[in-house]
Amino acid sequence: MAVRTVNASPLIRSASISTISLILPHHVTPPCNFPILQGRASLRFQVMRCRSHVDLRRVRSYSVQSLVDLVMEEFLATRPKTRVRASSAKLQIAGSLEVVDDKVEKKVLQRGLLVEFRKDSERVMLAVVQKPDGKKNWMVTDQNGVMSSIKPQQVTYIIPGVKDIDNAEISNFVNEANDNMDPALLEFAWSELLDKNKSVTVDELAEIIFGSDGPLESYCAHLLLSKDEIYFTVLETKGYSSVYGPRPTIQVEELLRRKRAKEDADKELEQLTQLLKSAKTMPPHAKPSKSSWKVEDKVWKIVRSLEAYAVDACENDDQKKTAGMILKAMGLPKTSSSAVDLLINIGYFPVHINLDLLKYNIRTDHPEDVRLDAESLLYESLDLDKIDRIDLTNLKVYAIDVDEADELDDALSATRLQDGRIKIWIHVADPTRFVLPGSKVDRDAMKRGTSIFLPTVTYPMFPEKLAMEGMSLRQGHVCNAVTVSVILRGDGSIAEYSIFNSTIRPTYMLTYESASELLHLNLEEESELKMLSEAATLRLQWRRQQGAIDTTNIEPRIKVANPESPEPQIKLYVENQSDPAMRLVSEMMILCGEAVATYGCANNIPLPYRGQPQSNIDPSAFSHLPEGPVRSSALVKIMRAAEMDFRKPVRHGVLGIPGYVQFTSPIRRYMDLLAHYQIKAFLRDESLPFTAGQLEGMASMVNMNTRIAKKLFSSSLRYWMLEYMRRQPKERRFTALILRFIKDRIAALLLVEVGLQSSAWVSLGKQIGDEVEVRVEESHPRDDVLSLKEVI
């Protein structure tokens, strides 16, 4: 067989093809100048190449007789009158197609036939049938010379007129067929057959469009029909033969519309894919800015879909489908991590993107109207408690916090009474001086529930200007406060207490490190600080006598500068909670909480009382463990869940006190602010703003947001700890405490130098509380993987 070209159209010749003479009346011009070939040449119509558009609502007709009629007549006249097994099926398309009858010839497999078969779900191949394989299967040799066993149902077509072909010739046969695949031929055949309400077999279609039903022509027709999704549909199939019918015009128009839409979508997808690939290859400084991806709607839709896919937060199936389509087009697996990597590589995400911020849909900015309202409160709000405030500006006031704290909402003072007892003042910032319950600023704060502190940024509960300039305690400035004063007995218990509005002037803003240093120096001029430390010691001893459980530990704290940079600066702090200054502050906060709970109980004030049932296990059972992180870790495991009551105090067994209310952080914790609203109203002798039931309802939503904020803080801290560990030299060794054994020799460890808990295999003979040396084998922050190995 050979292929030649006439008028840019491949024409198939075969020695087995009979001559077809086409005679047109002299006044009939062949449509669109398609060639009239003489002798043994086959005919391939050029109609589709001559017209750029076909009106599918109008079927063309020619004078005297159409060309297809001539071809069909000669085909029927010269075709052998072989009787074909009649079909009982009578199918019609659109109710008007000719009845299908005597068209399907059932073919059977036998040795030497050339067949098309489905190799797998994606591959179709040609093969020569060799011999039976068992009762049903057949051995075949495919176009690659590979012999295999196939099931009869895998065969999709038997090429007619071919017997015992050498499998080496199959590839040439396939190539010739592919060279003559022109789907435009189907449109012409469809329009003519639709006009005549005719169905067609593969062989008949080959005769119509190629002028022959030879092996190659028939296979070409089969390929065209099997790949066609527009013009023809299968009417009946018997074995490996089928009859096809032309689809109705309206259906073809719809299918073509869908095809064009898909082609347009594919083209658009290709353009978007190229845009993403181009951005990937750019150096970091040249990548498009984040805002530039939002300029064009179709690009922004793609990026938004990828962003939602990255955090498993697709709003609908369309987003999921779009993201999956893009990832597939980019040659990436359809996973959330692939979407993250892609968005990082194109510059939309920074390298150290905090995905949890997106997952939890955290509100990072305050709405414009809330911000404006907050700023107006700085200048327009009245101090309802001005005449009742007690002037305490004569006191030395210490504010102790971490060095990067922005919101300072508590400070301490102390003096010694003539009888030797210590009097303590816990001064708490007074945000209710500006914000009233139910106001716009208050409602926004309730939705947030808490300020969010991350290694990279702080998202305040209140708009920053109001929180920093109006509410926060500032060194050297006269500030409004709510003061809780307490006089301690010699054993550390509360002898007297009171709560009142005040004005103070903070004297010192100290970090924990500087406060500890002052305590260590024991300076005479800082006797008040020493008194606070003495009071903290008394309180700790008293609480332990009441059954308090000491859970002090080593905790890491990280501050990250320029987090948008691929290599941001990481500053690590390791805080020992048993440090004198940290112990001092925590004891004073617990003391304040106990005093407020006692005050609320005595005056029947609904408040968010916090408690925690005492564990049934005696803490003395852990006395054999080293005091500090090892013992604390074991005790935390047996603690029962905390609980809340809004009518009366609940014993806090872990703290060893009869009741507790969080009161010292109203700028950053909404539950503390609720306690302030209630206490302040009581001090003014006004109706309380909230009942116990209302407090409980609000607490439900606030606590949910607080839990999310804690998760976000923990995951972010963990990420940056692992990033810190990733950057450490491979040879660096870390001292680790064995906290407990998880399974066999796998131990939970605390890395003392960095305050990080992890696990590793430890050698035989090591016990809980022992120290081991480990080094980092792997650290992958994004995957939350830290692999440690003991150094022996």
PDB file of N, CA, C and O in Angstrom, residues 719-765:
ATOM      1  N   TYR A 719       6.806  25.231  64.278  1.00  0.00           N
ATOM      2  CA  TYR A 719       7.398  25.411  62.948  1.00  0.00           C
ATOM      3  C   TYR A 719       8.734  26.133  63.047  1.00  0.00           C
ATOM      4  O   TYR A 719       9.752  25.703  62.477  1.00  0.00           O
ATOM      5  N   TRP A 720       8.764  27.244  63.790  1.00  0.00           N
ATOM      6  CA  TRP A 720       9.991  28.040  63.851  1.00  0.00           C
ATOM      7  C   TRP A 720      11.057  27.375  64.709  1.00  0.00           C
ATOM      8  O   TRP A 720      12.262  27.575  64.475  1.00  0.00           O
ATOM      9  N   MET A 721      10.646  26.559  65.667  1.00  0.00           N
ATOM     10  CA  MET A 721      11.629  25.775  66.411  1.00  0.00           C
ATOM     11  C   MET A 721      12.320  24.783  65.484  1.00  0.00           C
ATOM     12  O   MET A 721      13.548  24.620  65.522  1.00  0.00           O
ATOM     13  N   LEU A 722      11.539  24.117  64.633  1.00  0.00           N
ATOM     14  CA  LEU A 722      12.134  23.159  63.696  1.00  0.00           C
ATOM     15  C   LEU A 722      12.987  23.868  62.649  1.00  0.00           C
ATOM     16  O   LEU A 722      14.005  23.328  62.202  1.00  0.00           O
ATOM     17  N   GLU A 723      12.568  25.065  62.246  1.00  0.00           N
ATOM     18  CA  GLU A 723      13.393  25.832  61.316  1.00  0.00           C
ATOM     19  C   GLU A 723      14.714  26.224  61.983  1.00  0.00           C
ATOM     20  O   GLU A 723      15.779  26.184  61.353  1.00  0.00           O
ATOM     21  N   TYR A 724      14.640  26.574  63.259  1.00  0.00           N
ATOM     22  CA  TYR A 724      15.857  26.886  64.016  1.00  0.00           C
ATOM     23  C   TYR A 724      16.767  25.653  64.070  1.00  0.00           C
ATOM     24  O   TYR A 724      17.984  25.749  63.852  1.00  0.00           O
ATOM     25  N   MET A 725      16.195  24.496  64.352  1.00  0.00           N
ATOM     26  CA  MET A 725      16.981  23.257  64.434  1.00  0.00           C
ATOM     27  C   MET A 725      17.557  22.881  63.073  1.00  0.00           C
ATOM     28  O   MET A 725      18.673  22.368  62.978  1.00  0.00           O
ATOM     29  N   ARG A 726      16.800  23.147  62.017  1.00  0.00           N
ATOM     30  CA  ARG A 726      17.291  22.834  60.660  1.00  0.00           C
ATOM     31  C   ARG A 726      18.561  23.603  60.343  1.00  0.00           C
ATOM     32  O   ARG A 726      19.422  23.108  59.609  1.00  0.00           O
ATOM     33  N   ARG A 727      18.684  24.789  60.882  1.00  0.00           N
ATOM     34  CA  ARG A 727      19.826  25.636  60.567  1.00  0.00           C
ATOM     35  C   ARG A 727      21.064  25.327  61.421  1.00  0.00           C
ATOM     36  O   ARG A 727      22.129  25.881  61.172  1.00  0.00           O
ATOM     37  N   GLN A 728      20.902  24.487  62.434  1.00  0.00           N
ATOM     38  CA  GLN A 728      22.037  24.208  63.308  1.00  0.00           C
ATOM     39  C   GLN A 728      23.068  23.335  62.612  1.00  0.00           C
ATOM     40  O   GLN A 728      22.731  22.488  61.780  1.00  0.00           O
ATOM     41  N   PRO A 729      24.342  23.513  62.944  1.00  0.00           N
ATOM     42  CA  PRO A 729      25.390  22.671  62.348  1.00  0.00           C
ATOM     43  C   PRO A 729      25.130  21.196  62.662  1.00  0.00           C
ATOM     44  O   PRO A 729      24.680  20.855  63.758  1.00  0.00           O
ATOM     45  N   LYS A 730      25.393  20.341  61.710  1.00  0.00           N
ATOM     46  CA  LYS A 730      25.133  18.909  61.873  1.00  0.00           C
ATOM     47  C   LYS A 730      25.894  18.326  63.054  1.00  0.00           C
ATOM     48  O   LYS A 730      25.467  17.365  63.687  1.00  0.00           O
ATOM     49  N   GLU A 731      27.051  18.908  63.346  1.00  0.00           N
ATOM     50  CA  GLU A 731      27.873  18.351  64.416  1.00  0.00           C
ATOM     51  C   GLU A 731      27.451  18.828  65.818  1.00  0.00           C
ATOM     52  O   GLU A 731      27.968  18.345  66.826  1.00  0.00           O
ATOM     53  N   ARG A 732      26.521  19.792  65.885  1.00  0.00           N
ATOM     54  CA  ARG A 732      26.133  20.316  67.198  1.00  0.00           C
ATOM     55  C   ARG A 732      25.424  19.248  68.018  1.00  0.00           C
ATOM     56  O   ARG A 732      24.579  18.505  67.534  1.00  0.00           O
ATOM     57  N   ARG A 733      25.774  19.183  69.298  1.00  0.00           N
ATOM     58  CA  ARG A 733      25.156  18.233  70.207  1.00  0.00           C
ATOM     59  C   ARG A 733      24.263  18.982  71.198  1.00  0.00           C
ATOM     60  O   ARG A 733      24.600  20.082  71.645  1.00  0.00           O
ATOM     61  N   PHE A 734      23.139  18.352  71.557  1.00  0.00           N
ATOM     62  CA  PHE A 734      22.192  18.945  72.491  1.00  0.00           C
ATOM     63  C   PHE A 734      22.038  18.030  73.704  1.00  0.00           C
ATOM     64  O   PHE A 734      21.961  16.813  73.568  1.00  0.00           O
ATOM     65  N   THR A 735      21.959  18.650  74.868  1.00  0.00           N
ATOM     66  CA  THR A 735      21.683  17.894  76.091  1.00  0.00           C
ATOM     67  C   THR A 735      20.171  17.697  76.206  1.00  0.00           C
ATOM     68  O   THR A 735      19.394  18.643  76.065  1.00  0.00           O
ATOM     69  N   ALA A 736      19.766  16.458  76.456  1.00  0.00           N
ATOM     70  CA  ALA A 736      18.334  16.140  76.525  1.00  0.00           C
ATOM     71  C   ALA A 736      18.027  15.379  77.800  1.00  0.00           C
ATOM     72  O   ALA A 736      18.776  14.476  78.202  1.00  0.00           O
ATOM     73  N   LEU A 737      16.909  15.739  78.447  1.00  0.00           N
ATOM     74  CA  LEU A 737      16.407  15.024  79.619  1.00  0.00           C
ATOM     75  C   LEU A 737      15.402  13.965  79.174  1.00  0.00           C
ATOM     76  O   LEU A 737      14.522  14.244  78.344  1.00  0.00           O
ATOM     77  N   ILE A 738      15.520  12.766  79.726  1.00  0.00           N
ATOM     78  CA  ILE A 738      14.530  11.725  79.431  1.00  0.00           C
ATOM     79  C   ILE A 738      13.309  11.968  80.322  1.00  0.00           C
ATOM     80  O   ILE A 738      13.381  11.842  81.553  1.00  0.00           O
ATOM     81  N   LEU A 739      12.193  12.346  79.709  1.00  0.00           N
ATOM     82  CA  LEU A 739      10.968  12.631  80.457  1.00  0.00           C
ATOM     83  C   LEU A 739      10.184  11.361  80.747  1.00  0.00           C
ATOM     84  O   LEU A 739       9.627  11.188  81.834  1.00  0.00           O
ATOM     85  N   ARG A 740      10.120  10.450  79.775  1.00  0.00           N
ATOM     86  CA  ARG A 740       9.395   9.190  79.939  1.00  0.00           C
ATOM     87  C   ARG A 740       9.723   8.311  78.745  1.00  0.00           C
ATOM     88  O   ARG A 740      10.282   8.774  77.753  1.00  0.00           O
ATOM     89  N   PHE A 741       9.335   7.051  78.827  1.00  0.00           N
ATOM     90  CA  PHE A 741       9.519   6.134  77.710  1.00  0.00           C
ATOM     91  C   PHE A 741       8.176   5.926  77.020  1.00  0.00           C
ATOM     92  O   PHE A 741       7.155   5.646  77.667  1.00  0.00           O
ATOM     93  N   ILE A 742       8.183   6.088  75.700  1.00  0.00           N
ATOM     94  CA  ILE A 742       6.945   5.965  74.919  1.00  0.00           C
ATOM     95  C   ILE A 742       6.693   4.501  74.575  1.00  0.00           C
ATOM     96  O   ILE A 742       5.610   3.963  74.816  1.00  0.00           O
ATOM     97  N   LYS A 743       7.722   3.835  74.035  1.00  0.00           N
ATOM     98  CA  LYS A 743       7.625   2.421  73.683  1.00  0.00           C
ATOM     99  C   LYS A 743       9.036   1.858  73.590  1.00  0.00           C
ATOM    100  O   LYS A 743       9.888   2.414  72.896  1.00  0.00           O
ATOM    101  N   ASP A 744       9.237   0.751  74.284  1.00  0.00           N
ATOM    102  CA  ASP A 744      10.552   0.120  74.312  1.00  0.00           C
ATOM    103  C   ASP A 744      11.607   1.162  74.689  1.00  0.00           C
ATOM    104  O   ASP A 744      11.522   1.754  75.746  1.00  0.00           O
ATOM    105  N   ARG A 745      12.550   1.409  73.770  1.00  0.00           N
ATOM    106  CA  ARG A 745      13.622   2.366  74.078  1.00  0.00           C
ATOM    107  C   ARG A 745      13.391   3.731  73.423  1.00  0.00           C
ATOM    108  O   ARG A 745      14.287   4.574  73.391  1.00  0.00           O
ATOM    109  N   ILE A 746      12.197   3.958  72.881  1.00  0.00           N
ATOM    110  CA  ILE A 746      11.864   5.276  72.335  1.00  0.00           C
ATOM    111  C   ILE A 746      11.447   6.175  73.492  1.00  0.00           C
ATOM    112  O   ILE A 746      10.469   5.900  74.186  1.00  0.00           O
ATOM    113  N   ALA A 747      12.205   7.249  73.723  1.00  0.00           N
ATOM    114  CA  ALA A 747      11.980   8.117  74.880  1.00  0.00           C
ATOM    115  C   ALA A 747      11.514   9.501  74.466  1.00  0.00           C
ATOM    116  O   ALA A 747      11.936  10.030  73.435  1.00  0.00           O
ATOM    117  N   ALA A 748      10.621  10.079  75.286  1.00  0.00           N
ATOM    118  CA  ALA A 748      10.255  11.490  75.138  1.00  0.00           C
ATOM    119  C   ALA A 748      11.350  12.314  75.798  1.00  0.00           C
ATOM    120  O   ALA A 748      11.715  12.060  76.952  1.00  0.00           O
ATOM    121  N   LEU A 749      11.880  13.275  75.057  1.00  0.00           N
ATOM    122  CA  LEU A 749      13.031  14.038  75.520  1.00  0.00           C
ATOM    123  C   LEU A 749      12.705  15.526  75.592  1.00  0.00           C
ATOM    124  O   LEU A 749      11.876  16.026  74.832  1.00  0.00           O
ATOM    125  N   LEU A 750      13.389  16.222  76.482  1.00  0.00           N
ATOM    126  CA  LEU A 750      13.358  17.672  76.529  1.00  0.00           C
ATOM    127  C   LEU A 750      14.772  18.169  76.241  1.00  0.00           C
ATOM    128  O   LEU A 750      15.700  17.893  77.005  1.00  0.00           O
ATOM    129  N   LEU A 751      14.926  18.889  75.128  1.00  0.00           N
ATOM    130  CA  LEU A 751      16.222  19.461  74.780  1.00  0.00           C
ATOM    131  C   LEU A 751      16.424  20.727  75.611  1.00  0.00           C
ATOM    132  O   LEU A 751      15.761  21.739  75.377  1.00  0.00           O
ATOM    133  N   VAL A 752      17.286  20.634  76.576  1.00  0.00           N
ATOM    134  CA  VAL A 752      17.395  21.667  77.603  1.00  0.00           C
ATOM    135  C   VAL A 752      17.804  23.008  77.018  1.00  0.00           C
ATOM    136  O   VAL A 752      17.267  24.058  77.393  1.00  0.00           O
ATOM    137  N   GLU A 753      18.767  23.024  76.090  1.00  0.00           N
ATOM    138  CA  GLU A 753      19.276  24.297  75.565  1.00  0.00           C
ATOM    139  C   GLU A 753      18.250  25.075  74.751  1.00  0.00           C
ATOM    140  O   GLU A 753      18.351  26.299  74.614  1.00  0.00           O
ATOM    141  N   VAL A 754      17.259  24.371  74.196  1.00  0.00           N
ATOM    142  CA  VAL A 754      16.291  25.045  73.328  1.00  0.00           C
ATOM    143  C   VAL A 754      14.854  24.936  73.831  1.00  0.00           C
ATOM    144  O   VAL A 754      13.948  25.561  73.272  1.00  0.00           O
ATOM    145  N   GLY A 755      14.607  24.145  74.875  1.00  0.00           N
ATOM    146  CA  GLY A 755      13.263  24.030  75.435  1.00  0.00           C
ATOM    147  C   GLY A 755      12.290  23.256  74.565  1.00  0.00           C
ATOM    148  O   GLY A 755      11.077  23.385  74.727  1.00  0.00           O
ATOM    149  N   LEU A 756      12.807  22.437  73.661  1.00  0.00           N
ATOM    150  CA  LEU A 756      11.954  21.718  72.699  1.00  0.00           C
ATOM    151  C   LEU A 756      11.804  20.265  73.118  1.00  0.00           C
ATOM    152  O   LEU A 756      12.780  19.607  73.483  1.00  0.00           O
ATOM    153  N   GLN A 757      10.562  19.757  73.045  1.00  0.00           N
ATOM    154  CA  GLN A 757      10.331  18.345  73.321  1.00  0.00           C
ATOM    155  C   GLN A 757      10.262  17.559  72.027  1.00  0.00           C
ATOM    156  O   GLN A 757       9.678  18.005  71.036  1.00  0.00           O
ATOM    157  N   SER A 758      10.882  16.376  72.042  1.00  0.00           N
ATOM    158  CA  SER A 758      10.857  15.491  70.888  1.00  0.00           C
ATOM    159  C   SER A 758      11.076  14.070  71.384  1.00  0.00           C
ATOM    160  O   SER A 758      10.927  13.798  72.584  1.00  0.00           O
ATOM    161  N   SER A 759      11.423  13.169  70.487  1.00  0.00           N
ATOM    162  CA  SER A 759      11.647  11.783  70.888  1.00  0.00           C
ATOM    163  C   SER A 759      12.820  11.202  70.123  1.00  0.00           C
ATOM    164  O   SER A 759      13.181  11.686  69.046  1.00  0.00           O
ATOM    165  N   ALA A 760      13.418  10.160  70.688  1.00  0.00           N
ATOM    166  CA  ALA A 760      14.537   9.484  70.037  1.00  0.00           C
ATOM    167  C   ALA A 760      14.764   8.143  70.726  1.00  0.00           C
ATOM    168  O   ALA A 760      14.330   7.928  71.873  1.00  0.00           O
ATOM    169  N   TRP A 761      15.436   7.251  70.029  1.00  0.00           N
ATOM    170  CA  TRP A 761      15.848   5.977  70.619  1.00  0.00           C
ATOM    171  C   TRP A 761      17.035   6.240  71.533  1.00  0.00           C
ATOM    172  O   TRP A 761      17.961   6.974  71.176  1.00  0.00           O
ATOM    173  N   VAL A 762      16.989   5.665  72.742  1.00  0.00           N
ATOM    174  CA  VAL A 762      18.116   5.829  73.667  1.00  0.00           C
ATOM    175  C   VAL A 762      18.662   4.460  74.048  1.00  0.00           C
ATOM    176  O   VAL A 762      17.947   3.452  74.027  1.00  0.00           O
ATOM    177  N   SER A 763      19.908   4.453  74.408  1.00  0.00           N
ATOM    178  CA  SER A 763      20.604   3.194  74.654  1.00  0.00           C
ATOM    179  C   SER A 763      20.141   2.523  75.938  1.00  0.00           C
ATOM    180  O   SER A 763      19.558   3.156  76.824  1.00  0.00           O
ATOM    181  N   LEU A 764      20.398   1.238  76.009  1.00  0.00           N
ATOM    182  CA  LEU A 764      20.025   0.427  77.155  1.00  0.00           C
ATOM    183  C   LEU A 764      20.684   0.965  78.425  1.00  0.00           C
ATOM    184  O   LEU A 764      21.834   1.399  78.414  1.00  0.00           O
ATOM    185  N   GLY A 765      19.933   0.947  79.519  1.00  0.00           N
ATOM    186  CA  GLY A 765      20.491   1.404  80.786  1.00  0.00           C
ATOM    187  C   GLY A 765      20.088   2.820  81.143  1.00  0.00           C
ATOM    188  O   GLY A 765      20.208   3.226  82.301  1.00  0.00           O
TER     189      GLY A 765
END
